[in-house]
PDB file of C-alpha atoms in Angstrom:
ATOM      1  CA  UNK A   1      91.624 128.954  54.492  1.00 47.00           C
ATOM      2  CA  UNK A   2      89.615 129.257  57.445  1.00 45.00           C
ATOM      3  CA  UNK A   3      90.581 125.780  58.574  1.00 44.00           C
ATOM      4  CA  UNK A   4      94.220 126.400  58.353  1.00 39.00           C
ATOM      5  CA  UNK A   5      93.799 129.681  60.183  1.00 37.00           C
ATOM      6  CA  UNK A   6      92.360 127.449  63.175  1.00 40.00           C
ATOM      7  CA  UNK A   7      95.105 124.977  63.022  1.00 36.00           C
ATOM      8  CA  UNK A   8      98.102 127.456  63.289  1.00 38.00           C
ATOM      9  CA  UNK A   9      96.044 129.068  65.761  1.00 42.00           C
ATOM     10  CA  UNK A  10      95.887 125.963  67.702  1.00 41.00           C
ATOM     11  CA  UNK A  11      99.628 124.895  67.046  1.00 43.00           C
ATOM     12  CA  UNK A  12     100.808 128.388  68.189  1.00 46.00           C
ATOM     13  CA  UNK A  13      98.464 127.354  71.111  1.00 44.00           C
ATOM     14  CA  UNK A  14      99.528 124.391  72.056  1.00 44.00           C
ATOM     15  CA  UNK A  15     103.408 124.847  70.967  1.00 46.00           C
ATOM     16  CA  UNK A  16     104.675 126.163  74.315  1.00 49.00           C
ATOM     17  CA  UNK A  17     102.987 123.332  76.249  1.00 44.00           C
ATOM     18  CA  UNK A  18     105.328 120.753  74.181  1.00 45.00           C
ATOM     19  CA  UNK A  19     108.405 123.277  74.191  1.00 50.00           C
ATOM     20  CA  UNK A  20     108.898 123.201  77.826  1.00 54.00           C
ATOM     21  CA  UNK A  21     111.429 121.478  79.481  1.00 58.00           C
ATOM     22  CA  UNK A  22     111.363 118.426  81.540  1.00 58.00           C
ATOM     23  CA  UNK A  23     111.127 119.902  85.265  1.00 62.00           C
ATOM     24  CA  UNK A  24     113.967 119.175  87.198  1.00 82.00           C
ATOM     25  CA  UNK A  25     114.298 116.987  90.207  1.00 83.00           C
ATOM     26  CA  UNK A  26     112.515 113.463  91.217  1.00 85.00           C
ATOM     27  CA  UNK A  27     109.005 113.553  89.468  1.00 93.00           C
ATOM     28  CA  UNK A  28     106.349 113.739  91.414  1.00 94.00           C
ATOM     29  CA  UNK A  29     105.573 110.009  92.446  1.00 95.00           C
ATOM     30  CA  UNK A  30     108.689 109.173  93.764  1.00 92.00           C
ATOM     31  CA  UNK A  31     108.535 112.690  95.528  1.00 94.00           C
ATOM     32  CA  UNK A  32     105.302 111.741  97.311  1.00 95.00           C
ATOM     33  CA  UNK A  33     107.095 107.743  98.157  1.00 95.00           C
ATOM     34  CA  UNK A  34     110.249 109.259  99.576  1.00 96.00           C
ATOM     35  CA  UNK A  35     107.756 111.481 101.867  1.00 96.00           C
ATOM     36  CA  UNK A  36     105.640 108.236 103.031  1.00 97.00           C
ATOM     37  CA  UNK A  37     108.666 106.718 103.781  1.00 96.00           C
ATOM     38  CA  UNK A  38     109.833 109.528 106.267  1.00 97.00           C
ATOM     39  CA  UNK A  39     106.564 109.480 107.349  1.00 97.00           C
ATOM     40  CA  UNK A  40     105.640 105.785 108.214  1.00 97.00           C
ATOM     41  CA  UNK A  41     109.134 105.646 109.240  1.00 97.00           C
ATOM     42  CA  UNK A  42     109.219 108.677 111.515  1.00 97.00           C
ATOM     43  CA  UNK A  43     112.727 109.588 110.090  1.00 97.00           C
ATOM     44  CA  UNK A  44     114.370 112.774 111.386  1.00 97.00           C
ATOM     45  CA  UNK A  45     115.917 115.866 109.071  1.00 97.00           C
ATOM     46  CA  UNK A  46     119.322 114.567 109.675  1.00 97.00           C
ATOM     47  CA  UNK A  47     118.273 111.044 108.915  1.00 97.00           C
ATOM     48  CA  UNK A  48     116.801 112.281 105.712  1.00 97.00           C
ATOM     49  CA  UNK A  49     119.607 114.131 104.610  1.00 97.00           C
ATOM     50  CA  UNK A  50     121.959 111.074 105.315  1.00 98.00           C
ATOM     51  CA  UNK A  51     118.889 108.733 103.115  1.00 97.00           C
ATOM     52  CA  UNK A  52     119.333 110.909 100.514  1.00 97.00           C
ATOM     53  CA  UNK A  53     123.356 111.258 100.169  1.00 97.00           C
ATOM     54  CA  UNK A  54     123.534 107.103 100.456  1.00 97.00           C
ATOM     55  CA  UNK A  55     120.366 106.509  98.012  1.00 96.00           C
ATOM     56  CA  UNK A  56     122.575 109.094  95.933  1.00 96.00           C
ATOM     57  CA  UNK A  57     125.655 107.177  95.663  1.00 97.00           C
ATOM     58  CA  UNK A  58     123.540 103.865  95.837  1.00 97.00           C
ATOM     59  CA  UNK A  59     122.310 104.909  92.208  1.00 96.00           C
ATOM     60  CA  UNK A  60     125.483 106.563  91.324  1.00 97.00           C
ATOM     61  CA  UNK A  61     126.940 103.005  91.800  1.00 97.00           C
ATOM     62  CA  UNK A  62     124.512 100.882  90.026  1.00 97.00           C
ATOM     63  CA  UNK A  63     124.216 102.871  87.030  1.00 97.00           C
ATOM     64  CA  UNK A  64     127.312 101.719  85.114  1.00 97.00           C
ATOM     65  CA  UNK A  65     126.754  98.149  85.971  1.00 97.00           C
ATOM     66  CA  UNK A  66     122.912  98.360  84.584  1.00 97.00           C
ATOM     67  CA  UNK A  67     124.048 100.058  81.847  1.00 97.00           C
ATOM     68  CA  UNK A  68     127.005  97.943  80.951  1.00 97.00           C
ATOM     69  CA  UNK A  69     124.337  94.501  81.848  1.00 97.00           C
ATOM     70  CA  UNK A  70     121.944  96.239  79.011  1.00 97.00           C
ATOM     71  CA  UNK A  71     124.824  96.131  76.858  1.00 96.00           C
ATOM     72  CA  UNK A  72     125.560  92.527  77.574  1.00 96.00           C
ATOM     73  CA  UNK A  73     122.140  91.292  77.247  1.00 95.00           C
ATOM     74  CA  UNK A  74     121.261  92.679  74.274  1.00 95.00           C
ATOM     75  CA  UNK A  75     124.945  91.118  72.965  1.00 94.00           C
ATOM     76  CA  UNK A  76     123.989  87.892  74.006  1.00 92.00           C
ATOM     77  CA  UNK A  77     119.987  88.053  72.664  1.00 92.00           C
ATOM     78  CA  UNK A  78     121.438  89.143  69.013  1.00 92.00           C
ATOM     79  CA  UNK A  79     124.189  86.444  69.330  1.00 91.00           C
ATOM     80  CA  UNK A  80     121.699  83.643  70.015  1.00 90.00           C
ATOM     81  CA  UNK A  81     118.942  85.078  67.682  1.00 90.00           C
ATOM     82  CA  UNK A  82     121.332  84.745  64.793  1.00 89.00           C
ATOM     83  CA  UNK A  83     121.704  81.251  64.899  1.00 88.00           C
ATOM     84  CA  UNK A  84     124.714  78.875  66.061  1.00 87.00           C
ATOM     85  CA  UNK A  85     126.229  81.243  68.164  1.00 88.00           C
ATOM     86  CA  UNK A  86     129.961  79.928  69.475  1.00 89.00           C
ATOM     87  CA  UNK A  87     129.447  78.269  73.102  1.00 91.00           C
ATOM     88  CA  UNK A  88     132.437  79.629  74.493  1.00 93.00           C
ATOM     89  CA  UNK A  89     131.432  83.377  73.501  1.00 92.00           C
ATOM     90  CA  UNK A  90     127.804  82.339  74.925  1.00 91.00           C
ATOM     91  CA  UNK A  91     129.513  81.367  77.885  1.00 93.00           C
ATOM     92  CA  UNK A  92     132.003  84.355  78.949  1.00 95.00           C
ATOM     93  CA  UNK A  93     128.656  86.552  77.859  1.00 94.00           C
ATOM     94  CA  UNK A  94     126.866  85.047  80.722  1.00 95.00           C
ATOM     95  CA  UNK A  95     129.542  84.857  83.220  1.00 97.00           C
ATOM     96  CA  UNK A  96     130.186  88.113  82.663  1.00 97.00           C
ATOM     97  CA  UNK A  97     126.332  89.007  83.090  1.00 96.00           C
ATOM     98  CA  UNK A  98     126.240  86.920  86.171  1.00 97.00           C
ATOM     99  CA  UNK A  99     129.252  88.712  87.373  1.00 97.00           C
ATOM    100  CA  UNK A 100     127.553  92.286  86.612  1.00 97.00           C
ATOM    101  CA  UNK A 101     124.256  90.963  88.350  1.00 97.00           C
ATOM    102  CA  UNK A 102     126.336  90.079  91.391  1.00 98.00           C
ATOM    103  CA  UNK A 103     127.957  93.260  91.393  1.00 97.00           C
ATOM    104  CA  UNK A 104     124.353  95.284  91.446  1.00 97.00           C
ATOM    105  CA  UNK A 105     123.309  92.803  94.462  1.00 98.00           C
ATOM    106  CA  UNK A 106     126.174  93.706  96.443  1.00 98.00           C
ATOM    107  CA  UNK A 107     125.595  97.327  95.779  1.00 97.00           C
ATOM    108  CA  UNK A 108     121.906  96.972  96.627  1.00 97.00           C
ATOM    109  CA  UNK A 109     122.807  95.326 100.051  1.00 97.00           C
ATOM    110  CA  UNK A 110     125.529  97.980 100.650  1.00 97.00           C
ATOM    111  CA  UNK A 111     122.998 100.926 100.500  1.00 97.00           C
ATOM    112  CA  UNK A 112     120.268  98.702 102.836  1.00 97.00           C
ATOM    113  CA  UNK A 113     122.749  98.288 105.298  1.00 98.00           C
ATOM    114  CA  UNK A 114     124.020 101.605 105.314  1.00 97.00           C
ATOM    115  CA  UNK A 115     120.453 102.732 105.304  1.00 97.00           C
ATOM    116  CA  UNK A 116     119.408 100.683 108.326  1.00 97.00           C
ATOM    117  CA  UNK A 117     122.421 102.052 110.170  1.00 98.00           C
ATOM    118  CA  UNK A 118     120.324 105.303 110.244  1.00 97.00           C
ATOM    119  CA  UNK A 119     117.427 103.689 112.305  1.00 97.00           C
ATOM    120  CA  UNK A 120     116.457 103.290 115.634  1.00 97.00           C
ATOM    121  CA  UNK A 121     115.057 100.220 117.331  1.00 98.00           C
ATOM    122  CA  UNK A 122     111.557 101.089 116.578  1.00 98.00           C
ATOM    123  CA  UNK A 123     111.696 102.193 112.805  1.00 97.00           C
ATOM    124  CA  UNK A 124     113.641  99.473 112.252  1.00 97.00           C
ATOM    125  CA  UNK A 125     110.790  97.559 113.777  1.00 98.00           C
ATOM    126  CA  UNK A 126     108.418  99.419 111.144  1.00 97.00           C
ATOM    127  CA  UNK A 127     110.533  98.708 108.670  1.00 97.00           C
ATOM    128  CA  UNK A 128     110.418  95.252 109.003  1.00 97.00           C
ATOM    129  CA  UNK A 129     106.572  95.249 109.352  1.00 96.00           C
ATOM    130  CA  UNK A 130     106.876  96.173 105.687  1.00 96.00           C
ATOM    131  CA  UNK A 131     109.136  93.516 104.656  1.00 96.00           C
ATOM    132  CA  UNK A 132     106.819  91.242 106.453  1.00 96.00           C
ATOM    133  CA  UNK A 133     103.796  92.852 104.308  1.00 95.00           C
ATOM    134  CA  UNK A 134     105.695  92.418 100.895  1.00 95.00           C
ATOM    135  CA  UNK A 135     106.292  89.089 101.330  1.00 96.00           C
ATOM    136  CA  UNK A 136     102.821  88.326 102.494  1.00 94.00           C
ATOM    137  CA  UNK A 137     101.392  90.703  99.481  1.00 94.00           C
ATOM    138  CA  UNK A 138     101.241  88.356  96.701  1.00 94.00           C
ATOM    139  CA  UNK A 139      98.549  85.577  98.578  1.00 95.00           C
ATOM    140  CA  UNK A 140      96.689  88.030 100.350  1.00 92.00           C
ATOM    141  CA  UNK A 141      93.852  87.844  97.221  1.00 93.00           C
ATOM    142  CA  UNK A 142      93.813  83.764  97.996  1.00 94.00           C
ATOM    143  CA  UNK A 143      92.287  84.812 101.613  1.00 92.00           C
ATOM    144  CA  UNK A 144      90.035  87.579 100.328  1.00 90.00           C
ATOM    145  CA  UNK A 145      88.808  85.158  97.711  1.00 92.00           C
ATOM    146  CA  UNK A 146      87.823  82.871 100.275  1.00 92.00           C
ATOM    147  CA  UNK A 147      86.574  85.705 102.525  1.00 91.00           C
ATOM    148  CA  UNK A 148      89.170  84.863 105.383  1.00 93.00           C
ATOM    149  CA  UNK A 149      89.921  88.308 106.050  1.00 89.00           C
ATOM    150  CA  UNK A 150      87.531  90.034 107.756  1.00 84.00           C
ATOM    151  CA  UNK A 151      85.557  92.879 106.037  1.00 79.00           C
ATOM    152  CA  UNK A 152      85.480  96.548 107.809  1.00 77.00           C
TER     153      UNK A 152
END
């Protein structure tokens, strides 16, 4: 009895932590990456507010197409994974994905451009500092196994 006692004790406890709702808004990691980005890039309030409305319709935009691509994906996964699947299905399948694929790139490039409208000559010179650093990101561990970076 005494057991049970300390379990309902601990669900009635515990029960409002898991009966909260989700918080609304960004969580809290993306909050903290859109404020490095205004940071590092220096942006102003109205150049914020204008980052936000485009990155709004920028998701706004790709949201059907991922969701539809899902859709067309899974299609295609089942329609192979049952065996002897009819080419000409297979094929419009994967036009069609290719077509949804080239529909999220062009969206993608939309909301760059629109976004790099919104810079000035030197944070569009940071910015590309950063492009330069994610391409250069994946064989920086080749020099530091070799020790050609210097140490601090």
């Amino acid at each position: 009895m005494k057991k049970v006692l300390i379990v309902l004790f601990a669900l009635a406890v515990v029960s409002p932590v898991f009966a909260q709702e989700e918080p609304e808004g960004p969580p809290p990691i993306a909050v903290a990456a859109h404020n490095q980005v205004i940071a590092f890039l220096d942006l102003d309030e109205t150049q914020v507010i204008a980052w936000d409305e485009i990155y709004i319709i920028h998701r706004n935009a790709e949201q059907p197409v991922k969701e539809e691509l899902q859709i067309l994906e899974v299609e295609l996964k089942e329609m192979i994974d049952a065996g002897d699947p009819d080419p000409a299905t297979v094929g419009e399948l994967v036009l069609e994905i290719a077509s949804l694929r080239a529909t999220l790139w062009e969206i993608h490039v939309i909301y760059h451009e629109d976004f790099m409208a919104l810079l000035d000559e030197d944070q569009t010179r940071r910015l590309g500092f950063i492009a330069r650093a994610d391409r250069v990101q994946p064989i920086i561990p080749a020099f530091k196994l070799f020790e050609l970076i210097r140490r601090r």
